[in-house]
Each structure stands twice: as C-alpha cells, then as structure tokens.
mmCIF file of C-alpha atoms in Angstrom:
data_model
loop_
_atom_site.group_PDB
_atom_site.id
_atom_site.type_symbol
_atom_site.label_atom_id
_atom_site.label_comp_id
_atom_site.label_asym_id
_atom_site.label_seq_id
_atom_site.Cartn_x
_atom_site.Cartn_y
_atom_site.Cartn_z
ATOM 1 C CA ALA A 7 124.862 104.756 106.479
ATOM 2 C CA ILE A 8 122.264 104.017 103.827
ATOM 3 C CA LEU A 9 118.668 104.256 104.916
ATOM 4 C CA GLY A 10 116.117 102.667 102.613
ATOM 5 C CA TRP A 11 112.872 100.788 102.390
ATOM 6 C CA CYS A 12 112.470 97.078 101.820
ATOM 7 C CA GLY A 13 109.175 95.288 101.208
ATOM 8 C CA LEU A 14 108.942 91.509 101.611
ATOM 9 C CA VAL A 15 106.053 89.097 101.279
ATOM 10 C CA ASN A 16 106.050 85.397 102.175
ATOM 11 C CA ILE A 17 103.926 83.121 99.987
ATOM 12 C CA ASP A 18 103.941 79.339 100.513
ATOM 13 C CA ASN A 19 107.147 79.637 102.602
ATOM 14 C CA ILE A 20 108.995 81.504 99.834
ATOM 15 C CA THR A 21 109.985 85.112 100.476
ATOM 16 C CA TYR A 22 109.639 87.636 97.664
ATOM 17 C CA THR A 23 111.025 91.167 97.566
ATOM 18 C CA TRP A 24 108.587 93.716 96.189
ATOM 19 C CA LEU A 25 110.443 96.872 97.209
ATOM 20 C CA GLY A 26 114.107 97.649 97.747
ATOM 21 C CA ASN A 27 116.896 95.301 98.716
ATOM 22 C CA PRO A 28 117.186 93.431 102.040
ATOM 23 C CA GLN A 29 120.870 94.321 102.411
ATOM 24 C CA GLY A 30 122.595 93.455 105.647
ATOM 25 C CA SER A 31 120.228 90.620 106.505
ATOM 26 C CA SER A 32 120.328 86.878 106.064
ATOM 27 C CA ILE A 33 117.000 86.881 104.201
ATOM 28 C CA GLN A 34 117.039 84.944 100.942
ATOM 29 C CA SER A 35 114.357 86.217 98.588
ATOM 30 C CA LYS A 36 113.183 86.109 95.011
ATOM 31 C CA PRO A 37 112.117 89.295 93.222
ATOM 32 C CA ALA A 38 108.417 89.874 92.581
ATOM 33 C CA ASN A 39 107.656 90.804 88.966
ATOM 34 C CA THR A 40 106.119 94.191 88.174
ATOM 35 C CA THR A 41 103.254 93.623 85.744
ATOM 36 C CA GLN A 42 101.784 97.144 85.688
ATOM 37 C CA PHE A 43 102.235 100.588 87.194
ATOM 38 C CA THR A 44 100.158 103.736 87.095
ATOM 39 C CA VAL A 45 101.131 107.258 88.122
ATOM 40 C CA THR A 46 98.496 109.902 88.880
ATOM 41 C CA PRO A 47 98.838 113.321 90.516
ATOM 42 C CA THR A 48 97.998 111.797 93.910
ATOM 43 C CA ARG A 49 99.003 108.127 93.681
ATOM 44 C CA THR A 50 101.540 105.691 92.333
ATOM 45 C CA ILE A 51 100.080 102.191 91.940
ATOM 46 C CA PHE A 52 102.156 99.074 91.338
ATOM 47 C CA THR A 53 100.783 95.647 90.417
ATOM 48 C CA LEU A 54 103.225 92.820 91.042
ATOM 49 C CA GLN A 55 103.158 89.047 90.620
ATOM 50 C CA ALA A 56 104.730 86.808 93.270
ATOM 51 C CA ALA A 57 104.055 83.088 92.836
ATOM 52 C CA SER A 58 100.285 82.755 92.306
ATOM 53 C CA MET A 59 99.499 86.013 94.117
ATOM 54 C CA GLU A 60 98.916 89.442 92.593
ATOM 55 C CA LEU A 61 99.989 92.333 94.817
ATOM 56 C CA ASN A 62 98.520 95.819 94.474
ATOM 57 C CA ILE A 63 100.671 98.439 96.184
ATOM 58 C CA THR A 64 99.513 102.075 96.351
ATOM 59 C CA PHE A 65 101.658 105.002 97.460
ATOM 60 C CA LEU A 66 99.704 108.160 98.292
ATOM 61 C CA SER A 67 101.131 111.571 97.386
ATOM 62 C CA PRO A 68 99.188 113.899 99.671
ATOM 63 C CA ILE A 69 98.143 117.307 98.457
ATOM 64 C CA GLU A 70 98.271 120.103 100.990
ATOM 65 C CA VAL A 71 95.366 122.546 101.135
ATOM 66 C CA ARG A 72 97.700 125.530 100.614
ATOM 67 C CA TRP A 73 98.826 124.009 97.279
ATOM 68 C CA ILE A 74 95.208 123.862 96.103
ATOM 69 C CA LYS A 75 94.573 127.464 97.211
ATOM 70 C CA GLN A 76 97.641 128.627 95.261
ATOM 71 C CA ARG A 77 96.404 126.906 92.085
ATOM 72 C CA VAL A 78 92.809 128.111 92.318
ATOM 73 C CA VAL A 79 93.594 131.835 92.665
#
C-alpha cells in the first residue's frame, strides 16, 4: 500500500490540491500553482496561488541538540 500526504483547500466551493494526490477518493480538485519556494537549513517554505488566495506553507526541519554539539566541537 502507498502511504502519502495530501493537502486540500476549499475556496469559494472549489477544492484545490496543494500537496500530493487525492488518490482513492471521489474528490475532484484543481491544482494550486506554486509561485515561490525557499529552502533554508531549518525550513522549506512554499507560496501557492489558489483562486484569489495566496497560501504560505512552511515545513519545519527540526535540529536536534546533539547535532549542534557535534558541529560546535
């Protein structure tokens, strides 16, 4: 079985997909358009356009304290 993420947003009764694919469901959606993305050591930030709305999605990449200690020494 495939396990994955799917992000949906409903704007003015229209569903947009901003992450993944809603496979195996009866959901009809339009893709949101990626207008910008930024990658930093601790975050990945996506800006997407869906209808008249701008979505800002941030994924955090946590840093463990032991990683910092290893780098500082």
